[in-house]
C-alpha cells in the first residue's frame, strides 16, 4: 500500500452560524477550508482539513500540496515515519504557521487512511476509551451580536437541547469593566444557571484587565475563561490563573507541542486546549 495521489481544494463554508442562526459580523464572509484528499495505489482514501481563515488561504493550499507531494510512494500505515521525513525535508521552516497547518492536514489524512485500511473507525484505532465524548455549542454567542441577539441565541440553544455552550467577552465599542460584567450576566440569565457556559476572550485583555474583569464575573460561574491575554505571554497568563478562581483555558493560538511545555511549566493555564490544525504535527515529534 503506497500513497499514489494527493489532491487539494478550497471549500468556502458560509459564515452564518448554523446552531442558533445568528448573523455573521460580515454577511458576505465565508470560511475557506483547505481540504486534502489522498489515496493509495489500491484505492484507500484519506481526508484531512486545515484552516487559516485569512488572505493566505491560497498559500496554505499550495503548502499542503507541496508538502503532500513528498508523501507520494510512502506507506500510509506509518504516519510517524512520514512525519519524520517531512520534518527533515522542511528543515527550519517547520517552526510554525503555514507548514504546521499543512502538516496537520496531511497527518489527519494519513491516520484516516490507516484506519480505513484496517477497516476500523479511527476512534477504535486510537484506543477507543469512551463510547461518547462531550461537545459544546461554539460560535453562536459571539461578541459582535447585540445584547438582544445574544440573549435570543442563548435561549434558542437551550431550547434545542444544548447543555454546554460558549460566549465571548472583550466586546467591541464600550470597553469598560461594567459593560463586560453586564453582558456576562445577561448571557447567564438567558441560558440559565444549569447550563455550562464557557467564555472566550481571544487574547484581547491585558493580564491586569483579565484579573480585574475576571474577578467581577466570578458570580457568573463561567466554566472557563479562554485565551484571556496574549497566548505566548506565559508569565502574564500565570498571573491571571493564580489570581482567579475561574479556570483559565488556552492553547489554540500556539503551534506544535513545545509551547505547551512552557505553558505547563509556568502554570499559565488550568486547561490546555489543543487545536488539531495547529498542534497535531508537532515539529518536536
Ligand atoms: Mg478560542
Short mmCIF file of C-alpha atoms and ligand atoms in Angstrom, two decimals:
data_model
loop_
_atom_site.label_atom_id
_atom_site.label_comp_id
_atom_site.label_asym_id
_atom_site.label_seq_id
_atom_site.Cartn_x
_atom_site.Cartn_y
_atom_site.Cartn_z
CA UNK A 1 0.00 0.00 0.00
CA UNK A 2 1.59 3.24 -1.18
CA UNK A 3 0.34 6.81 -1.44
CA UNK A 4 -0.36 7.48 -5.12
CA UNK A 5 -2.45 10.66 -5.23
CA UNK A 6 -2.61 13.98 -3.39
CA UNK A 7 -5.42 16.40 -4.26
CA UNK A 8 -6.44 19.66 -2.59
CA UNK A 9 -9.32 22.07 -2.88
CA UNK A 10 -10.67 25.12 -1.08
CA UNK A 11 -14.21 24.75 0.24
CA UNK A 12 -15.89 28.02 1.18
CA UNK A 13 -18.32 27.45 4.03
CA UNK A 14 -20.97 30.08 4.74
CA UNK A 15 -20.10 32.05 7.88
CA UNK A 16 -23.68 32.01 9.09
CA UNK A 17 -23.85 30.20 12.39
CA UNK A 18 -25.99 27.07 11.97
CA UNK A 19 -26.82 26.28 15.61
CA UNK A 20 -28.78 29.39 16.57
CA UNK A 21 -28.91 31.06 13.14
CA UNK A 22 -27.18 34.19 14.42
CA UNK A 23 -25.94 36.61 11.76
CA UNK A 24 -22.20 36.77 10.97
CA UNK A 25 -20.32 40.02 11.68
CA UNK A 26 -19.84 40.37 7.92
CA UNK A 27 -22.73 38.93 5.86
CA UNK A 28 -20.52 38.35 2.80
CA UNK A 29 -17.98 36.42 4.83
CA UNK A 30 -17.16 32.79 4.03
CA UNK A 31 -14.87 30.36 5.83
CA UNK A 32 -12.34 28.94 3.38
CA UNK A 33 -11.28 25.43 4.42
CA UNK A 34 -8.39 23.65 2.67
CA UNK A 35 -9.44 20.04 2.09
CA UNK A 36 -6.82 17.40 1.37
CA UNK A 37 -7.79 14.15 -0.37
CA UNK A 38 -5.09 11.49 -0.55
CA UNK A 39 -5.36 7.96 -1.95
CA UNK A 40 -3.23 4.84 -2.12
CA UNK A 41 -2.48 2.75 -5.20
CA UNK A 42 -5.11 0.25 -4.06
CA UNK A 43 -7.82 2.87 -3.62
CA UNK A 44 -7.80 3.66 0.13
CA UNK A 45 -8.71 7.33 0.58
CA UNK A 46 -7.77 9.68 3.41
CA UNK A 47 -9.21 13.13 4.09
CA UNK A 48 -7.59 15.97 6.03
CA UNK A 49 -8.62 19.57 6.61
CA UNK A 50 -6.86 22.71 7.68
CA UNK A 51 -7.87 26.30 8.09
CA UNK A 52 -6.19 29.66 8.05
CA UNK A 53 -9.12 31.99 7.69
CA UNK A 54 -7.14 34.87 6.26
CA UNK A 55 -5.94 36.17 2.94
CA UNK A 56 -3.30 33.45 2.68
CA UNK A 57 -5.65 30.51 2.15
CA UNK A 58 -4.23 30.04 -1.38
CA UNK A 59 -0.71 29.88 0.07
CA UNK A 60 -1.88 27.31 2.62
CA UNK A 61 -3.37 25.17 -0.14
CA UNK A 62 -0.11 25.33 -2.09
CA UNK A 63 1.81 24.42 1.07
CA UNK A 64 -0.44 21.38 1.66
CA UNK A 65 0.06 20.33 -1.98
CA UNK A 66 3.83 20.78 -1.98
CA UNK A 67 4.41 19.07 1.35
CA UNK A 68 1.79 16.44 0.45
CA UNK A 69 3.71 15.62 -2.75
CA UNK A 70 6.60 14.44 -0.55
CA UNK A 71 4.38 11.61 0.72
CA UNK A 72 3.91 10.02 -2.72
CA UNK A 73 5.23 6.46 -2.67
CA UNK A 74 5.21 6.29 1.14
CA UNK A 75 3.33 3.70 3.22
CA UNK A 76 0.39 5.49 4.94
CA UNK A 77 0.26 2.90 7.71
CA UNK A 78 3.41 4.58 9.06
CA UNK A 79 2.31 8.19 9.76
CA UNK A 80 5.11 8.77 12.28
CA UNK A 81 7.76 7.76 9.73
CA UNK A 82 6.21 10.12 7.17
CA UNK A 83 6.07 12.95 9.74
CA UNK A 84 9.80 12.42 10.38
CA UNK A 85 10.54 12.54 6.64
CA UNK A 86 8.53 15.77 6.28
CA UNK A 87 10.31 17.40 9.23
CA UNK A 88 13.67 16.58 7.68
CA UNK A 89 12.58 17.89 4.29
CA UNK A 90 11.22 21.14 5.73
CA UNK A 91 14.27 21.94 7.84
CA UNK A 92 13.99 25.14 9.84
CA UNK A 93 10.80 26.25 8.05
CA UNK A 94 8.91 23.79 10.24
CA UNK A 95 8.75 26.13 13.22
CA UNK A 96 5.11 27.05 12.91
CA UNK A 97 2.47 28.78 10.84
CA UNK A 98 1.64 27.57 7.35
CA UNK A 99 3.86 24.48 7.43
CA UNK A 100 2.38 23.27 10.72
CA UNK A 101 -1.17 23.86 9.47
CA UNK A 102 -0.34 21.97 6.25
CA UNK A 103 1.33 19.08 8.05
CA UNK A 104 -1.72 18.73 10.28
CA UNK A 105 -3.99 18.15 7.26
CA UNK A 106 -1.54 15.52 5.99
CA UNK A 107 -1.36 13.87 9.41
CA UNK A 108 -5.17 13.66 9.59
CA UNK A 109 -5.38 12.16 6.10
CA UNK A 110 -2.68 9.59 6.92
CA UNK A 111 -4.45 8.44 10.09
CA UNK A 112 -7.73 8.34 8.17
CA UNK A 113 -6.13 6.08 5.53
CA UNK A 114 -4.52 3.91 8.17
CA UNK A 115 -7.85 3.33 9.90
CA UNK A 116 -9.69 2.66 6.63
CA UNK A 117 -7.01 0.20 5.50
CA UNK A 118 -7.52 -1.71 8.77
CA UNK A 119 -11.29 -1.43 8.40
CA UNK A 120 -11.58 0.25 11.80
CA UNK A 121 -13.08 3.60 12.79
CA UNK A 122 -10.26 5.92 13.84
CA UNK A 123 -11.55 6.22 17.42
CA UNK A 124 -11.05 2.47 17.86
CA UNK A 125 -7.60 2.57 16.29
CA UNK A 126 -6.63 5.31 18.76
CA UNK A 127 -7.66 3.21 21.76
CA UNK A 128 -11.45 3.63 21.95
CA UNK A 129 -11.57 4.60 25.65
CA UNK A 130 -15.07 6.11 25.51
CA UNK A 131 -18.36 5.46 23.78
CA UNK A 132 -19.27 9.16 23.68
CA UNK A 133 -17.45 12.47 24.02
CA UNK A 134 -18.99 15.70 25.34
CA UNK A 135 -19.24 18.63 22.92
CA UNK A 136 -20.38 22.22 23.31
CA UNK A 137 -22.07 24.79 21.09
CA UNK A 138 -19.32 27.15 19.99
CA UNK A 139 -19.63 30.15 17.70
CA UNK A 140 -23.26 31.15 18.32
CA UNK A 141 -22.97 33.65 21.18
CA UNK A 142 -20.43 36.00 19.63
CA UNK A 143 -19.23 39.41 20.81
CA UNK A 144 -20.41 41.00 17.54
CA UNK A 145 -24.07 40.36 18.48
CA UNK A 146 -26.27 42.90 20.23
CA UNK A 147 -27.47 42.09 23.72
CA UNK A 148 -30.90 41.15 22.35
CA UNK A 149 -29.42 38.91 19.67
CA UNK A 150 -27.10 37.10 22.07
CA UNK A 151 -29.86 36.53 24.64
CA UNK A 152 -32.20 35.18 21.95
CA UNK A 153 -29.49 32.90 20.56
CA UNK A 154 -28.70 31.61 24.06
CA UNK A 155 -32.34 30.76 24.70
CA UNK A 156 -32.55 29.04 21.31
CA UNK A 157 -29.54 26.85 22.07
CA UNK A 158 -31.10 25.80 25.39
CA UNK A 159 -34.41 25.05 23.63
CA UNK A 160 -32.54 22.92 21.13
CA UNK A 161 -31.14 20.82 23.96
CA UNK A 162 -27.60 22.16 24.37
CA UNK A 163 -26.32 21.93 27.94
CA UNK A 164 -22.88 23.37 27.23
CA UNK A 165 -22.08 26.46 25.19
CA UNK A 166 -19.55 29.25 24.79
CA UNK A 167 -19.84 33.02 24.59
CA UNK A 168 -17.28 35.82 24.23
CA UNK A 169 -16.24 38.90 26.17
CA UNK A 170 -13.87 41.76 25.27
CA UNK A 171 -16.75 43.45 23.49
CA UNK A 172 -16.32 45.93 20.65
CA UNK A 173 -17.00 49.59 21.48
CA UNK A 174 -17.51 50.25 25.18
CA UNK A 175 -14.54 48.51 26.82
CA UNK A 176 -15.48 49.35 30.41
CA UNK A 177 -15.50 46.54 33.00
CA UNK A 178 -19.11 47.46 33.84
CA UNK A 179 -20.19 46.75 30.27
CA UNK A 180 -18.35 43.39 30.24
CA UNK A 181 -19.97 42.38 33.54
CA UNK A 182 -23.43 43.38 32.32
CA UNK A 183 -23.01 41.30 29.15
CA UNK A 184 -21.75 38.28 31.08
CA UNK A 185 -24.76 38.47 33.42
CA UNK A 186 -27.17 38.90 30.52
CA UNK A 187 -25.89 35.75 28.77
CA UNK A 188 -26.00 33.77 32.02
CA UNK A 189 -29.57 34.87 32.61
CA UNK A 190 -30.58 33.86 29.08
CA UNK A 191 -29.10 30.35 29.26
CA UNK A 192 -29.96 29.63 32.90
CA UNK A 193 -27.91 28.57 35.90
CA UNK A 194 -27.80 24.89 34.86
CA UNK A 195 -26.04 25.48 31.54
CA UNK A 196 -22.29 25.00 31.41
CA UNK A 197 -21.10 28.30 29.97
CA UNK A 198 -17.56 28.98 28.73
CA UNK A 199 -16.22 32.39 27.71
CA UNK A 200 -13.56 33.21 25.11
CA UNK A 201 -11.57 36.46 25.23
CA UNK A 202 -9.46 35.66 22.13
CA UNK A 203 -6.34 37.35 23.62
CA UNK A 204 -7.99 40.78 23.88
CA UNK A 205 -7.36 41.66 27.51
CA UNK A 206 -4.17 42.70 29.28
CA UNK A 207 -3.31 40.42 32.23
CA UNK A 208 -4.36 43.08 34.79
CA UNK A 209 -7.61 43.69 32.91
CA UNK A 210 -8.24 39.92 32.88
CA UNK A 211 -7.72 39.77 36.64
CA UNK A 212 -9.97 42.78 37.21
CA UNK A 213 -12.86 41.69 34.98
CA UNK A 214 -12.34 38.01 35.80
CA UNK A 215 -12.93 38.76 39.50
CA UNK A 216 -16.02 40.83 38.73
CA UNK A 217 -17.61 37.98 36.72
CA UNK A 218 -16.85 35.17 39.18
CA UNK A 219 -20.55 35.09 40.17
CA UNK A 220 -21.49 34.37 36.56
CA UNK A 221 -19.85 30.99 37.09
CA UNK A 222 -18.07 30.57 33.78
CA UNK A 223 -16.77 27.02 33.33
CA UNK A 224 -13.59 28.54 31.93
CA UNK A 225 -12.20 31.83 30.63
CA UNK A 226 -10.33 31.16 27.38
CA UNK A 227 -7.28 32.94 25.94
CA UNK A 228 -7.59 35.84 28.36
CA UNK A 229 -4.40 37.52 27.14
CA UNK A 230 -1.62 37.15 24.55
CA UNK A 231 -1.14 33.40 24.07
CA UNK A 232 2.66 33.40 24.43
CA UNK A 233 2.72 35.66 27.50
CA UNK A 234 3.21 32.63 29.73
CA UNK A 235 4.05 34.74 32.79
CA UNK A 236 1.09 37.07 32.27
CA UNK A 237 -1.26 34.11 31.86
CA UNK A 238 0.19 32.58 35.03
CA UNK A 239 -0.63 35.77 36.99
CA UNK A 240 -4.24 35.60 35.79
CA UNK A 241 -4.51 31.87 36.50
CA UNK A 242 -3.17 32.35 40.03
CA UNK A 243 -5.49 35.29 40.74
CA UNK A 244 -8.83 33.86 39.56
CA UNK A 245 -11.00 31.06 40.89
CA UNK A 246 -12.43 30.52 37.39
CA UNK A 247 -10.27 28.03 35.44
CA UNK A 248 -8.20 29.54 32.62
CA UNK A 249 -8.03 27.71 29.27
CA UNK A 250 -5.60 28.29 26.43
CA UNK A 251 -3.54 26.70 23.66
CA UNK A 252 -5.40 27.31 20.40
CA UNK A 253 -3.07 30.08 19.30
CA UNK A 254 0.26 28.28 19.64
CA UNK A 255 1.91 25.88 17.22
CA UNK A 256 3.24 22.41 17.95
CA UNK A 257 3.90 20.79 21.30
CA UNK A 258 6.79 22.89 22.67
CA UNK A 259 4.68 25.89 23.82
CA UNK A 260 2.53 23.54 25.91
CA UNK A 261 5.65 22.64 27.87
CA UNK A 262 6.23 26.34 28.61
CA UNK A 263 2.57 26.79 29.49
CA UNK A 264 2.54 23.88 31.92
CA UNK A 265 5.92 24.76 33.46
CA UNK A 266 4.76 28.32 34.11
CA UNK A 267 1.30 27.20 35.35
CA UNK A 268 -0.10 29.51 32.68
CA UNK A 269 -3.37 27.67 32.18
CA UNK A 270 -5.61 25.28 34.08
CA UNK A 271 -6.97 23.69 30.91
CA UNK A 272 -4.69 23.19 27.87
CA UNK A 273 -6.68 23.36 24.61
CA UNK A 274 -5.24 21.55 21.61
CA UNK A 275 -6.20 22.77 18.16
CA UNK A 276 -5.77 19.82 15.81
CA UNK A 277 -4.79 22.07 12.88
CA UNK A 278 -2.09 23.92 14.80
CA UNK A 279 -0.74 21.26 17.11
CA UNK A 280 -1.23 17.85 15.53
CA UNK A 281 2.00 17.59 13.55
CA UNK A 282 4.43 18.90 16.09
CA UNK A 283 7.90 19.98 14.96
CA UNK A 284 9.26 18.28 18.05
CA UNK A 285 7.55 14.98 17.33
MG1 LIG B 1 -10.90 30.06 21.29
#
